[in-house]
XYZ file of C-alpha atoms in Angstrom:
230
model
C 19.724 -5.305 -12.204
C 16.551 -3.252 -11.994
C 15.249 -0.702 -14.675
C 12.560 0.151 -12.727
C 10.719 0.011 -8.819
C 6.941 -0.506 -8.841
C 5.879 0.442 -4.971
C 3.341 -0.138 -2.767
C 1.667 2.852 -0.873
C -0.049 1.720 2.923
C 3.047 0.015 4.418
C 5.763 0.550 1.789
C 6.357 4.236 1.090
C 3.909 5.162 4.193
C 4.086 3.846 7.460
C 1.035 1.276 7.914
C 0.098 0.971 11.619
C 0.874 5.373 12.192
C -1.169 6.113 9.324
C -3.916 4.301 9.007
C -4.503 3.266 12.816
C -5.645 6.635 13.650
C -7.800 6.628 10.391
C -9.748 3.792 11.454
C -10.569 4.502 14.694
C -11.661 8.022 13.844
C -13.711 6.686 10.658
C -15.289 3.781 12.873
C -16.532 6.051 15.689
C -17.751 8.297 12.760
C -19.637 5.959 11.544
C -21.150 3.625 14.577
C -24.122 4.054 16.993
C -21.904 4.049 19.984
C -19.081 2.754 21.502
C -20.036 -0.763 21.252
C -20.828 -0.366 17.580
C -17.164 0.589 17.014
C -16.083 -1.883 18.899
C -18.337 -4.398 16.515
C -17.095 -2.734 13.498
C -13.223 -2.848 14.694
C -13.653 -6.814 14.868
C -15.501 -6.978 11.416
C -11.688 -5.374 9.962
C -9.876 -6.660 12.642
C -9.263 -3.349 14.005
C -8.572 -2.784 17.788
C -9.045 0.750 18.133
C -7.887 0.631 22.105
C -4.779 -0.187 20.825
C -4.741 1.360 17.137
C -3.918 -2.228 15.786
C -4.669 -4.515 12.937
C -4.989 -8.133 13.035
C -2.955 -9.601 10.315
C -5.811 -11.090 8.149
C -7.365 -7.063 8.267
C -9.148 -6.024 4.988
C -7.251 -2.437 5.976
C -4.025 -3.801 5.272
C -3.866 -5.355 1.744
C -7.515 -4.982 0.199
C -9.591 -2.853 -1.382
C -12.448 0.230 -0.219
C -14.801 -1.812 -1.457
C -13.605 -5.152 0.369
C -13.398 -3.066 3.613
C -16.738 -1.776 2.877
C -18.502 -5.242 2.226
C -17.355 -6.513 5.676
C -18.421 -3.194 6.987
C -21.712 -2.733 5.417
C -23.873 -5.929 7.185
C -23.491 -3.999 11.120
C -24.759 -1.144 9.379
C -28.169 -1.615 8.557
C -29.156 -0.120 5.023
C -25.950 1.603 3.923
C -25.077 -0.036 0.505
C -21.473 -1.268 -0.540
C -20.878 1.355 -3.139
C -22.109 4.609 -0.935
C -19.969 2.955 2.108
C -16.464 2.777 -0.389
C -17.288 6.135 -1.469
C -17.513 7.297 2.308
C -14.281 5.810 2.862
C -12.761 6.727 -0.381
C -13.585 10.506 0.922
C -12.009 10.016 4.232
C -9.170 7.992 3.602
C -7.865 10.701 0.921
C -7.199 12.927 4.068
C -6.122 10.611 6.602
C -2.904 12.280 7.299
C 0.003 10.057 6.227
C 4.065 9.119 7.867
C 6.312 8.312 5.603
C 8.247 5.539 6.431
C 11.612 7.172 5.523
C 12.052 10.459 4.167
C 10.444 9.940 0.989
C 11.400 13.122 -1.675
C 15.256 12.786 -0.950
C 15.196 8.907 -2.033
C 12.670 9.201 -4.547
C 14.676 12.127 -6.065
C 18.105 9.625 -5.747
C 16.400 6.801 -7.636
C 15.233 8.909 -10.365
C 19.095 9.781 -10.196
C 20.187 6.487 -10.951
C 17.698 6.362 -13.965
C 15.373 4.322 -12.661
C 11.674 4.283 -13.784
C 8.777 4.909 -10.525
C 5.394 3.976 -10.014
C 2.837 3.071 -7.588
C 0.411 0.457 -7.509
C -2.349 0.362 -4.486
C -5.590 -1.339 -3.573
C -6.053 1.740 -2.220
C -8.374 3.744 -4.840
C -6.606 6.235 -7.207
C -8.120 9.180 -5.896
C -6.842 8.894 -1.843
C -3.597 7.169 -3.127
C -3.349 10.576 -5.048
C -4.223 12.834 -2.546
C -1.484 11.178 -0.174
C 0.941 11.586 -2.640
C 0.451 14.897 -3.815
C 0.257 15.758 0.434
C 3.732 14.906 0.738
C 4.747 16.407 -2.241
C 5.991 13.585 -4.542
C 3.444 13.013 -7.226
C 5.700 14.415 -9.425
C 8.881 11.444 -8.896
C 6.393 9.015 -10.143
C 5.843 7.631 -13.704
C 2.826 6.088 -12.775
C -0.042 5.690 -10.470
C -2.637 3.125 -10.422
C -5.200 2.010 -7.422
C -7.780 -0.809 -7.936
C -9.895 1.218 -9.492
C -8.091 2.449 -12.362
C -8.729 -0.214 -14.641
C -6.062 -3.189 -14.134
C -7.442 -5.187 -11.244
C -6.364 -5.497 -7.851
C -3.566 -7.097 -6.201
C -2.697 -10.186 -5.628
C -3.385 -10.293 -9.554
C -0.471 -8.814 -12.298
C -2.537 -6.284 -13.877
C -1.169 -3.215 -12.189
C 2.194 -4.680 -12.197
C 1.732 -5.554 -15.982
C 0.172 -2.455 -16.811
C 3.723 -0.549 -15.479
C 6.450 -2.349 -17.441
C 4.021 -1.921 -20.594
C 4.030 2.247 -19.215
C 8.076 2.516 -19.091
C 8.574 0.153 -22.179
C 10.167 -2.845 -20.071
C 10.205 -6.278 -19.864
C 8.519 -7.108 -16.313
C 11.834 -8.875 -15.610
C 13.531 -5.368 -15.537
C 11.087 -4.258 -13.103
C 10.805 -4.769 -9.182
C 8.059 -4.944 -7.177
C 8.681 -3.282 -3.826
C 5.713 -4.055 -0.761
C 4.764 -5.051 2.612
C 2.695 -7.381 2.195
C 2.283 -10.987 0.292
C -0.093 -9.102 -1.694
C 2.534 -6.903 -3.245
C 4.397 -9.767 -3.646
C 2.311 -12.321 -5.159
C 1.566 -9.531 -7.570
C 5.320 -8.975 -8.740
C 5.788 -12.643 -9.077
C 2.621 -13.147 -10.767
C 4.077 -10.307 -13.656
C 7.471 -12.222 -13.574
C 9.486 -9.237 -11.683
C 11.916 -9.580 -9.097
C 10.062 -8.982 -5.412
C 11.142 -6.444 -2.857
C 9.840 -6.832 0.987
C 9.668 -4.410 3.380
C 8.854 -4.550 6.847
C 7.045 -1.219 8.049
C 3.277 -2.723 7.234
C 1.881 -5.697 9.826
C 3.377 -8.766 8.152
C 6.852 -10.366 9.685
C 9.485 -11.616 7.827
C 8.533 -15.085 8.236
C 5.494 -13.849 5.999
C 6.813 -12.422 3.196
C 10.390 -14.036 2.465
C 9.131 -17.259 0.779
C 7.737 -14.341 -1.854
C 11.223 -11.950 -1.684
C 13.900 -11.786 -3.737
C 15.276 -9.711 -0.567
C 13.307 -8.387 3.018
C 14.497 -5.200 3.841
C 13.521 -2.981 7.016
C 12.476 -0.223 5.146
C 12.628 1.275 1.340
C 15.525 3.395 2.801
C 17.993 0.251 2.440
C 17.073 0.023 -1.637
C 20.313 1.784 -2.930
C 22.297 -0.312 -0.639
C 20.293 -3.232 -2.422
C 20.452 -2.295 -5.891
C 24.428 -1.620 -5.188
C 25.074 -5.011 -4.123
C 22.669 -6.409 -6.870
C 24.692 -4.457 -9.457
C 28.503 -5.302 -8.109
């Protein structure tokens, strides 16, 4: 049994490909000379803005601003890493997000249980903040933490660490709930149980040599956590 769910943002409680496909194509045209230049750019995140679509290796999906930034930042002549993250830091915090399921209902039922909630993104903690408080369910969480907020990025344990240490749990109380192997490296690597969920850009096949369980969607968690409990 679980004490606690430690989720992932961009894929987990928010619909990847929806919300951050139209994100990228806007930011990229922003951004480039011309057409072509997007175009350029797209491939250097493997984005294909034709199609709104990520390549599975993408930056967008699992990394960091500033990763995205550093394989923007050489087709862009003079911009430096650190004023291109906070350019996309700025946009990303209004890129308008879809929940993957209704999210305040759940969120509101898993607090009912007792359970403990937090978020941990390589998104920064500012957008991840902004998307949160959009939707209007900063307030279910115990904790929020992006990269930049002082415990590492994912793959690594730090966030995941620095969350059991918040709620006063061993991390084998907690669950780590993401889309991709990231998230689920992360959990493993803190020595909590691992929670996939398909509405980012990895398949199954991906992510259930790192799961515990693959679920379509966060939706299907109580039905999990009843069957884990029985």
């Amino acid at each position: 049994m679980s004490d606690a769910l430690l989720f992932d943002k961009d894929g987990t409680l928010f619909d990847f490909r929806i919300s951050w496909g139209g994100w990228a194509a806007g930011f990229l045209a922003e951004i480039a000379d011309d057409a072509n230049h997007a175009e350029l750019l797209g491939r250097a995140i493997g984005f294909d803005a034709e199609n709104r679509a990520f390549a599975p290796d993408s930056p967008v999906i699992a990394a960091t601003a500033a990763d995205i930034a550093a394989a923007l930042a050489p087709h862009l002549g003079g911009i430096s890493v650190a004023d291109l993250t906070d350019r996309i830091d700025e946009t990303a915090g209004s890129a308008p997000m879809a929940e993957a399921v209704p999210l305040r209902p759940l969120l509101q039922a898993l607090r009912g249980r007792g359970l403990r909630l937090g978020v941990a993104t390589n998104d920064s903690e500012a957008p991840a903040r902004q998307h949160l408080a959009a939707h209007g369910i900063t307030d279910c969480f115990d904790f929020i933490a992006g990269y930049d907020s002082g415990h590492g990025a994912k793959p690594g344990p730090g966030m995941c660490l620095a969350f059991a240490a918040a709620c006063g749990l061993h991390p084998n109380r907690v669950a780590m709930v993401g889309d991709s192997r990231h998230d689920l490296q992360a959990g493993r690597a803190a020595g909590m149980r691992t929670v996939a969920v398909l509405t980012g850009i990895a398949r199954p096949d991906d992510l259930a040599p790192l799961a515990d369980v693959v679920l379509p969607d966060i939706g299907a968690i109580p039905s999990w956590l009843d069957r884990i409990s029985a």
